[in-house]
Amino acid sequence: MARAATTADVFNAVAERRRREILEYLDSGEATVGDIVDRLDIAQPQVSKHLRVLREVELVRSRSAGRHKLYRLNPEALRPVLEWTARFEQLWNERYDRLDAYLDDLQEEERE
Amino acid sequence: MARAATTADVFNAVAERRRREILEYLDSGEATVGDIVDRLDIAQPQVSKHLRVLREVELVRSRSAGRHKLYRLNPEALRPVLEWTARFEQLWNERYDRLDAYLDDLQEEERE
DNA sequence: ACATCATATTCCGATATAGGCATGTGTCAA
DNA sequence: TTGACACATGCCTATATCGGAATATGATGT
């Protein structure tokens, strides 16, 4: 047996940097394959392939618009990752703070 | 180029089911390689290999105790995953609820 | 020194990837 | 219909995985 398919689940799909970058970009709204190609400087075929993987795990959805295809993020599909990760949250915060407080801290750090 | 190494970052390390299971098990405290073998029913060599990967990305630490080796979770290393995933959180909740409320809901669901 | 227990490493085979490049499919406009 | 544009797919190579089996390393007790 080899490594699990990238389409096996969201964890595998998201393990790839490029795909994470694509998702981050789509965070700002619908985008065309060409938009992604230009913005992230990835060859068009690879973008299409990555989008295929992301579509298979439901991380993105698409709709056709003329000869373009608009891709949009489906963040719901990331739930399993958040859920799984969050179960360990209390462990790295000895005072068992709530997660939102933790996230607030992160935002403050980013501000500096 | 092939797929990124499993030790390339935490995302890749955590993409593997077995490794996630090992981390979940270690959530309950230090454990021996043998403990993991027994509890998760994975062959010993594969457990050692998985632990190697997890160690390389700092997700676990180890200490020797006689002829045993005790592995413990280092949840800090999961931060990048939580941070990255959390940035999309507001998107899957139209009312922009706080994340802790979201988690509370999850707990209730699990209770049933 | 030796046998034993606990863990790590190596070799193997099967599989699947990501990127590069060429090509196919589909849509629009003249 | 033809050409141009947007996107998808196929083929190829290099690489890295996972599991299984065998073996190596390391510590313990006698």
mmCIF file of C-alpha atoms (C1' of nucleotides) in Angstrom:
data_model
loop_
_atom_site.group_PDB
_atom_site.id
_atom_site.type_symbol
_atom_site.label_atom_id
_atom_site.label_comp_id
_atom_site.label_asym_id
_atom_site.label_seq_id
_atom_site.Cartn_x
_atom_site.Cartn_y
_atom_site.Cartn_z
ATOM 1 C CA MET A 1 0.000 0.000 0.000
ATOM 2 C CA ALA A 2 1.160 3.515 -0.724
ATOM 3 C CA ARG A 3 0.245 6.811 0.803
ATOM 4 C CA ALA A 4 -3.436 7.571 1.019
ATOM 5 C CA ALA A 5 -4.906 9.390 -1.945
ATOM 6 C CA THR A 6 -4.986 13.144 -1.720
ATOM 7 C CA THR A 7 -8.690 12.814 -2.265
ATOM 8 C CA ALA A 8 -9.068 10.328 0.552
ATOM 9 C CA ASP A 9 -10.138 13.028 2.966
ATOM 10 C CA VAL A 10 -9.746 16.710 3.706
ATOM 11 C CA PHE A 11 -6.595 16.155 5.732
ATOM 12 C CA ASN A 12 -4.784 14.765 2.735
ATOM 13 C CA ALA A 13 -6.154 17.351 0.355
ATOM 14 C CA VAL A 14 -5.026 20.166 2.590
ATOM 15 C CA ALA A 15 -1.572 18.768 3.150
ATOM 16 C CA GLU A 16 -0.400 20.330 -0.074
ATOM 17 C CA ARG A 17 0.893 23.898 0.116
ATOM 18 C CA ARG A 18 -0.399 24.955 -3.245
ATOM 19 C CA ARG A 19 -3.844 23.768 -2.410
ATOM 20 C CA ARG A 20 -3.799 25.647 0.846
ATOM 21 C CA GLU A 21 -2.743 28.760 -1.035
ATOM 22 C CA ILE A 22 -5.590 28.305 -3.452
ATOM 23 C CA LEU A 23 -8.050 28.011 -0.595
ATOM 24 C CA GLU A 24 -6.618 31.110 1.017
ATOM 25 C CA TYR A 25 -7.056 32.983 -2.197
ATOM 26 C CA LEU A 26 -10.613 31.788 -2.615
ATOM 27 C CA ASP A 27 -11.254 33.065 0.872
ATOM 28 C CA SER A 28 -11.592 36.501 -0.689
ATOM 29 C CA GLY A 29 -14.335 35.371 -3.017
ATOM 30 C CA GLU A 30 -15.125 33.523 -6.177
ATOM 31 C CA ALA A 31 -12.325 33.257 -8.658
ATOM 32 C CA THR A 32 -11.585 31.977 -12.082
ATOM 33 C CA VAL A 33 -8.943 29.411 -12.880
ATOM 34 C CA GLY A 34 -7.101 32.148 -14.692
ATOM 35 C CA ASP A 35 -7.282 34.410 -11.653
ATOM 36 C CA ILE A 36 -5.569 31.750 -9.591
ATOM 37 C CA VAL A 37 -2.974 31.131 -12.261
ATOM 38 C CA ASP A 38 -2.103 34.813 -12.385
ATOM 39 C CA ARG A 39 -2.261 35.507 -8.714
ATOM 40 C CA LEU A 40 -0.427 32.447 -7.418
ATOM 41 C CA ASP A 41 1.840 31.982 -10.385
ATOM 42 C CA ILE A 42 1.122 28.317 -10.902
ATOM 43 C CA ALA A 43 0.816 26.742 -14.334
ATOM 44 C CA GLN A 44 -2.753 26.406 -15.516
ATOM 45 C CA PRO A 45 -2.843 22.609 -15.749
ATOM 46 C CA GLN A 46 -1.616 22.251 -12.174
ATOM 47 C CA VAL A 47 -4.239 24.686 -10.970
ATOM 48 C CA SER A 48 -6.932 22.674 -12.677
ATOM 49 C CA LYS A 49 -5.569 19.504 -11.132
ATOM 50 C CA HIS A 50 -5.442 20.981 -7.670
ATOM 51 C CA LEU A 51 -8.963 22.277 -8.061
ATOM 52 C CA ARG A 52 -10.051 18.801 -9.052
ATOM 53 C CA VAL A 53 -8.690 17.420 -5.817
ATOM 54 C CA LEU A 54 -10.274 20.197 -3.806
ATOM 55 C CA ARG A 55 -13.579 19.634 -5.565
ATOM 56 C CA GLU A 56 -13.523 15.925 -4.847
ATOM 57 C CA VAL A 57 -13.281 16.548 -1.133
ATOM 58 C CA GLU A 58 -15.900 19.283 -1.361
ATOM 59 C CA LEU A 59 -13.546 22.052 -0.326
ATOM 60 C CA VAL A 60 -14.553 24.053 -3.373
ATOM 61 C CA ARG A 61 -17.574 24.208 -5.622
ATOM 62 C CA SER A 62 -17.764 25.563 -9.132
ATOM 63 C CA ARG A 63 -20.215 27.113 -11.514
ATOM 64 C CA SER A 64 -19.827 27.805 -15.171
ATOM 65 C CA ALA A 65 -20.042 31.326 -16.505
ATOM 66 C CA GLY A 66 -19.570 31.431 -20.213
ATOM 67 C CA ARG A 67 -16.221 30.023 -21.002
ATOM 68 C CA HIS A 68 -14.990 30.682 -17.498
ATOM 69 C CA LYS A 69 -15.517 28.534 -14.508
ATOM 70 C CA LEU A 70 -15.907 30.221 -11.185
ATOM 71 C CA TYR A 71 -14.655 28.440 -8.127
ATOM 72 C CA ARG A 72 -15.746 29.274 -4.631
ATOM 73 C CA LEU A 73 -14.691 28.087 -1.234
ATOM 74 C CA ASN A 74 -16.820 25.679 0.758
ATOM 75 C CA PRO A 75 -15.331 26.132 4.212
ATOM 76 C CA GLU A 76 -17.825 23.699 5.742
ATOM 77 C CA ALA A 77 -15.615 20.931 4.467
ATOM 78 C CA LEU A 78 -12.857 22.079 6.786
ATOM 79 C CA ARG A 79 -14.874 21.249 9.862
ATOM 80 C CA PRO A 80 -13.302 17.831 10.439
ATOM 81 C CA VAL A 81 -9.888 19.429 10.560
ATOM 82 C CA LEU A 82 -10.936 22.075 13.037
ATOM 83 C CA GLU A 83 -12.786 19.592 15.180
ATOM 84 C CA TRP A 84 -9.898 17.207 15.286
ATOM 85 C CA THR A 85 -7.353 19.891 16.011
ATOM 86 C CA ALA A 86 -9.487 21.615 18.603
ATOM 87 C CA ARG A 87 -9.663 18.548 20.799
ATOM 88 C CA PHE A 88 -6.026 19.123 21.678
ATOM 89 C CA GLU A 89 -6.410 22.807 22.306
ATOM 90 C CA GLN A 90 -6.795 22.582 26.058
ATOM 91 C CA LEU A 91 -3.493 20.814 26.272
ATOM 92 C CA TRP A 92 -1.392 23.655 25.049
ATOM 93 C CA ASN A 93 -3.079 26.142 27.246
ATOM 94 C CA GLU A 94 -2.595 25.169 30.858
ATOM 95 C CA ARG A 95 -5.302 27.473 32.087
ATOM 96 C CA TYR A 96 -7.894 25.804 29.887
ATOM 97 C CA ASP A 97 -8.807 29.097 28.335
ATOM 98 C CA ARG A 98 -11.572 29.041 25.810
ATOM 99 C CA LEU A 99 -10.532 28.765 22.228
ATOM 100 C CA ASP A 100 -11.883 32.137 21.285
ATOM 101 C CA ALA A 101 -9.635 33.795 23.810
ATOM 102 C CA TYR A 102 -6.782 31.963 22.242
ATOM 103 C CA LEU A 103 -7.765 33.218 18.856
ATOM 104 C CA ASP A 104 -8.044 36.751 20.167
ATOM 105 C CA ASP A 105 -4.466 36.511 21.305
ATOM 106 C CA LEU A 106 -3.418 35.396 17.890
ATOM 107 C CA GLN A 107 -5.071 38.379 16.310
ATOM 108 C CA GLU A 108 -3.275 40.708 18.650
ATOM 109 C CA GLU A 109 0.024 39.138 17.806
ATOM 110 C CA GLU A 110 -0.651 39.560 14.139
ATOM 111 C CA ARG A 111 -1.387 43.213 14.628
ATOM 112 C CA GLU A 112 2.143 44.027 15.772
ATOM 113 C CA MET B 1 8.511 16.177 -8.143
ATOM 114 C CA ALA B 2 6.503 13.853 -5.979
ATOM 115 C CA ARG B 3 4.288 14.538 -3.045
ATOM 116 C CA ALA B 4 5.846 16.495 -0.214
ATOM 117 C CA ALA B 5 7.534 14.438 2.464
ATOM 118 C CA THR B 6 5.379 13.473 5.393
ATOM 119 C CA THR B 7 7.947 15.206 7.543
ATOM 120 C CA ALA B 8 7.793 18.381 5.476
ATOM 121 C CA ASP B 9 5.386 19.981 7.933
ATOM 122 C CA VAL B 10 2.675 19.179 10.431
ATOM 123 C CA PHE B 11 -0.013 19.184 7.770
ATOM 124 C CA ASN B 12 1.630 16.325 5.950
ATOM 125 C CA ALA B 13 2.423 14.421 9.113
ATOM 126 C CA VAL B 14 -1.147 14.631 10.292
ATOM 127 C CA ALA B 15 -2.633 13.601 6.975
ATOM 128 C CA GLU B 16 -2.143 9.975 7.896
ATOM 129 C CA ARG B 17 -4.941 8.283 9.818
ATOM 130 C CA ARG B 18 -2.738 6.050 11.855
ATOM 131 C CA ARG B 19 -0.667 8.980 13.005
ATOM 132 C CA ARG B 20 -3.778 10.860 14.005
ATOM 133 C CA GLU B 21 -4.901 7.840 15.976
ATOM 134 C CA ILE B 22 -1.561 7.698 17.713
ATOM 135 C CA LEU B 23 -1.818 11.349 18.659
ATOM 136 C CA GLU B 24 -5.328 10.822 19.954
ATOM 137 C CA TYR B 25 -4.113 7.984 22.083
ATOM 138 C CA LEU B 26 -1.221 10.006 23.435
ATOM 139 C CA ASP B 27 -3.749 12.637 24.371
ATOM 140 C CA SER B 28 -4.479 10.530 27.420
ATOM 141 C CA GLY B 29 -0.877 10.606 28.550
ATOM 142 C CA GLU B 30 2.560 9.193 28.022
ATOM 143 C CA ALA B 31 2.702 5.824 26.399
ATOM 144 C CA THR B 32 5.144 3.187 25.381
ATOM 145 C CA VAL B 33 5.569 1.940 21.852
ATOM 146 C CA GLY B 34 4.193 -1.354 23.070
ATOM 147 C CA ASP B 35 1.154 0.363 24.536
ATOM 148 C CA ILE B 36 0.368 1.858 21.173
ATOM 149 C CA VAL B 37 0.926 -1.433 19.411
ATOM 150 C CA ASP B 38 -1.503 -3.176 21.746
ATOM 151 C CA ARG B 39 -4.089 -0.488 21.906
ATOM 152 C CA LEU B 40 -4.242 0.494 18.244
ATOM 153 C CA ASP B 41 -3.402 -2.912 16.855
ATOM 154 C CA ILE B 42 -0.660 -1.742 14.531
ATOM 155 C CA ALA B 43 2.499 -3.725 13.938
ATOM 156 C CA GLN B 44 5.419 -2.562 16.031
ATOM 157 C CA PRO B 45 7.680 -1.489 13.178
ATOM 158 C CA GLN B 46 4.997 0.719 11.687
ATOM 159 C CA VAL B 47 4.364 2.301 15.045
ATOM 160 C CA SER B 48 8.037 3.116 15.370
ATOM 161 C CA LYS B 49 8.044 4.551 11.893
ATOM 162 C CA HIS B 50 5.003 6.677 12.507
ATOM 163 C CA LEU B 51 6.498 7.923 15.755
ATOM 164 C CA ARG B 52 9.623 8.866 13.879
ATOM 165 C CA VAL B 53 7.624 11.053 11.552
ATOM 166 C CA LEU B 54 5.713 12.589 14.426
ATOM 167 C CA ARG B 55 8.949 13.238 16.269
ATOM 168 C CA GLU B 56 10.536 14.929 13.288
ATOM 169 C CA VAL B 57 7.740 17.461 13.131
ATOM 170 C CA GLU B 58 7.806 17.879 16.908
ATOM 171 C CA LEU B 59 4.339 16.499 17.437
ATOM 172 C CA VAL B 60 5.701 14.073 19.992
ATOM 173 C CA ARG B 61 8.671 13.970 22.290
ATOM 174 C CA SER B 62 10.228 10.943 23.904
ATOM 175 C CA ARG B 63 12.224 9.959 26.937
ATOM 176 C CA SER B 64 13.916 6.707 27.700
ATOM 177 C CA ALA B 65 12.927 4.667 30.705
ATOM 178 C CA GLY B 66 14.935 1.516 30.959
ATOM 179 C CA ARG B 67 14.394 -0.468 27.849
ATOM 180 C CA HIS B 68 11.142 1.313 27.168
ATOM 181 C CA LYS B 69 10.726 4.596 25.472
ATOM 182 C CA LEU B 70 7.945 6.834 26.609
ATOM 183 C CA TYR B 71 6.308 9.063 24.057
ATOM 184 C CA ARG B 72 4.270 12.095 24.929
ATOM 185 C CA LEU B 73 2.201 14.504 22.938
ATOM 186 C CA ASN B 74 3.459 17.985 22.148
ATOM 187 C CA PRO B 75 0.222 19.683 21.135
ATOM 188 C CA GLU B 76 1.972 22.999 20.612
ATOM 189 C CA ALA B 77 3.092 21.683 17.274
ATOM 190 C CA LEU B 78 -0.511 21.565 16.122
ATOM 191 C CA ARG B 79 -0.891 25.304 16.356
ATOM 192 C CA PRO B 80 -0.203 25.976 12.682
ATOM 193 C CA VAL B 81 -3.033 23.673 11.746
ATOM 194 C CA LEU B 82 -5.473 25.292 14.121
ATOM 195 C CA GLU B 83 -4.445 28.769 13.096
ATOM 196 C CA TRP B 84 -4.763 28.013 9.442
ATOM 197 C CA THR B 85 -8.093 26.300 9.799
ATOM 198 C CA ALA B 86 -9.515 28.912 12.127
ATOM 199 C CA ARG B 87 -9.082 31.680 9.607
ATOM 200 C CA PHE B 88 -11.948 30.164 7.650
ATOM 201 C CA GLU B 89 -14.182 29.661 10.634
ATOM 202 C CA GLN B 90 -16.274 32.790 10.250
ATOM 203 C CA LEU B 91 -17.149 31.716 6.761
ATOM 204 C CA TRP B 92 -19.019 28.605 7.673
ATOM 205 C CA ASN B 93 -21.093 30.328 10.249
ATOM 206 C CA GLU B 94 -23.153 33.052 8.669
ATOM 207 C CA ARG B 95 -23.972 34.674 11.949
ATOM 208 C CA TYR B 96 -20.292 34.975 12.803
ATOM 209 C CA ASP B 97 -20.780 33.139 16.063
ATOM 210 C CA ARG B 98 -17.767 32.733 18.247
ATOM 211 C CA LEU B 99 -15.821 29.562 17.834
ATOM 212 C CA ASP B 100 -16.409 28.430 21.374
ATOM 213 C CA ALA B 101 -20.124 28.490 20.800
ATOM 214 C CA TYR B 102 -19.537 26.339 17.811
ATOM 215 C CA LEU B 103 -17.548 23.908 19.872
ATOM 216 C CA ASP B 104 -20.217 23.840 22.531
ATOM 217 C CA ASP B 105 -22.702 22.766 19.921
ATOM 218 C CA LEU B 106 -20.434 19.993 18.868
ATOM 219 C CA GLN B 107 -20.206 18.714 22.388
ATOM 220 C CA GLU B 108 -23.972 18.641 22.675
ATOM 221 C CA GLU B 109 -24.231 16.701 19.473
ATOM 222 C CA GLU B 110 -21.739 14.183 20.723
ATOM 223 C CA ARG B 111 -23.711 13.699 23.884
ATOM 224 C CA GLU B 112 -26.687 12.205 22.083
ATOM 225 C "C1'" DA C 1 28.756 -13.406 28.109
ATOM 226 C "C1'" DC C 2 24.084 -14.671 27.044
ATOM 227 C "C1'" DA C 3 19.202 -14.895 26.413
ATOM 228 C "C1'" DT C 4 15.343 -11.897 26.450
ATOM 229 C "C1'" DC C 5 12.503 -8.081 25.965
ATOM 230 C "C1'" DA C 6 11.580 -3.277 23.722
ATOM 231 C "C1'" DT C 7 12.336 -0.473 20.031
ATOM 232 C "C1'" DA C 8 14.503 1.022 15.619
ATOM 233 C "C1'" DT C 9 16.026 0.309 11.027
ATOM 234 C "C1'" DT C 10 16.396 -1.754 6.467
ATOM 235 C "C1'" DC C 11 14.770 -3.883 2.296
ATOM 236 C "C1'" DC C 12 10.902 -4.928 -0.505
ATOM 237 C "C1'" DG C 13 6.735 -4.205 -3.562
ATOM 238 C "C1'" DA C 14 2.791 -1.663 -4.858
ATOM 239 C "C1'" DT C 15 0.937 2.691 -5.411
ATOM 240 C "C1'" DA C 16 0.165 7.537 -6.043
ATOM 241 C "C1'" DT C 17 1.736 11.649 -6.223
ATOM 242 C "C1'" DA C 18 3.288 16.789 -8.375
ATOM 243 C "C1'" DG C 19 5.115 19.189 -12.090
ATOM 244 C "C1'" DG C 20 6.067 19.773 -17.127
ATOM 245 C "C1'" DC C 21 4.333 19.483 -21.620
ATOM 246 C "C1'" DA C 22 1.108 18.347 -25.151
ATOM 247 C "C1'" DT C 23 -3.404 17.842 -26.313
ATOM 248 C "C1'" DG C 24 -8.480 17.595 -25.822
ATOM 249 C "C1'" DT C 25 -13.018 19.814 -24.870
ATOM 250 C "C1'" DG C 26 -16.056 23.573 -24.753
ATOM 251 C "C1'" DT C 27 -17.586 28.375 -25.531
ATOM 252 C "C1'" DC C 28 -17.724 32.737 -27.777
ATOM 253 C "C1'" DA C 29 -17.427 35.957 -31.742
ATOM 254 C "C1'" DA C 30 -16.907 37.206 -36.418
ATOM 255 C "C1'" DT D 1 -16.690 27.312 -39.957
ATOM 256 C "C1'" DT D 2 -12.788 29.095 -38.187
ATOM 257 C "C1'" DG D 3 -9.927 31.110 -34.767
ATOM 258 C "C1'" DA D 4 -9.124 32.449 -30.192
ATOM 259 C "C1'" DC D 5 -9.725 31.896 -25.504
ATOM 260 C "C1'" DA D 6 -10.596 29.199 -20.881
ATOM 261 C "C1'" DC D 7 -10.202 25.160 -18.830
ATOM 262 C "C1'" DA D 8 -9.522 19.945 -18.342
ATOM 263 C "C1'" DT D 9 -7.157 15.763 -19.147
ATOM 264 C "C1'" DG D 10 -3.474 12.511 -20.504
ATOM 265 C "C1'" DC D 11 1.208 11.004 -20.532
ATOM 266 C "C1'" DC D 12 5.744 10.988 -18.521
ATOM 267 C "C1'" DT D 13 9.458 11.068 -14.899
ATOM 268 C "C1'" DA D 14 11.210 11.303 -10.412
ATOM 269 C "C1'" DT D 15 10.152 10.593 -5.878
ATOM 270 C "C1'" DA D 16 8.190 9.107 -1.588
ATOM 271 C "C1'" DT D 17 5.178 6.856 0.600
ATOM 272 C "C1'" DC D 18 2.852 2.577 3.509
ATOM 273 C "C1'" DG D 19 2.773 -2.030 5.119
ATOM 274 C "C1'" DG D 20 5.132 -6.508 5.780
ATOM 275 C "C1'" DA D 21 8.983 -9.268 7.022
ATOM 276 C "C1'" DA D 22 13.516 -9.685 8.598
ATOM 277 C "C1'" DT D 23 17.043 -7.910 11.108
ATOM 278 C "C1'" DA D 24 19.673 -4.642 13.906
ATOM 279 C "C1'" DT D 25 20.351 -1.935 18.165
ATOM 280 C "C1'" DG D 26 19.947 -1.372 23.056
ATOM 281 C "C1'" DA D 27 19.000 -2.325 27.808
ATOM 282 C "C1'" DT D 28 18.094 -5.837 31.591
ATOM 283 C "C1'" DG D 29 18.882 -9.649 34.457
ATOM 284 C "C1'" DT D 30 21.325 -13.874 35.523
#
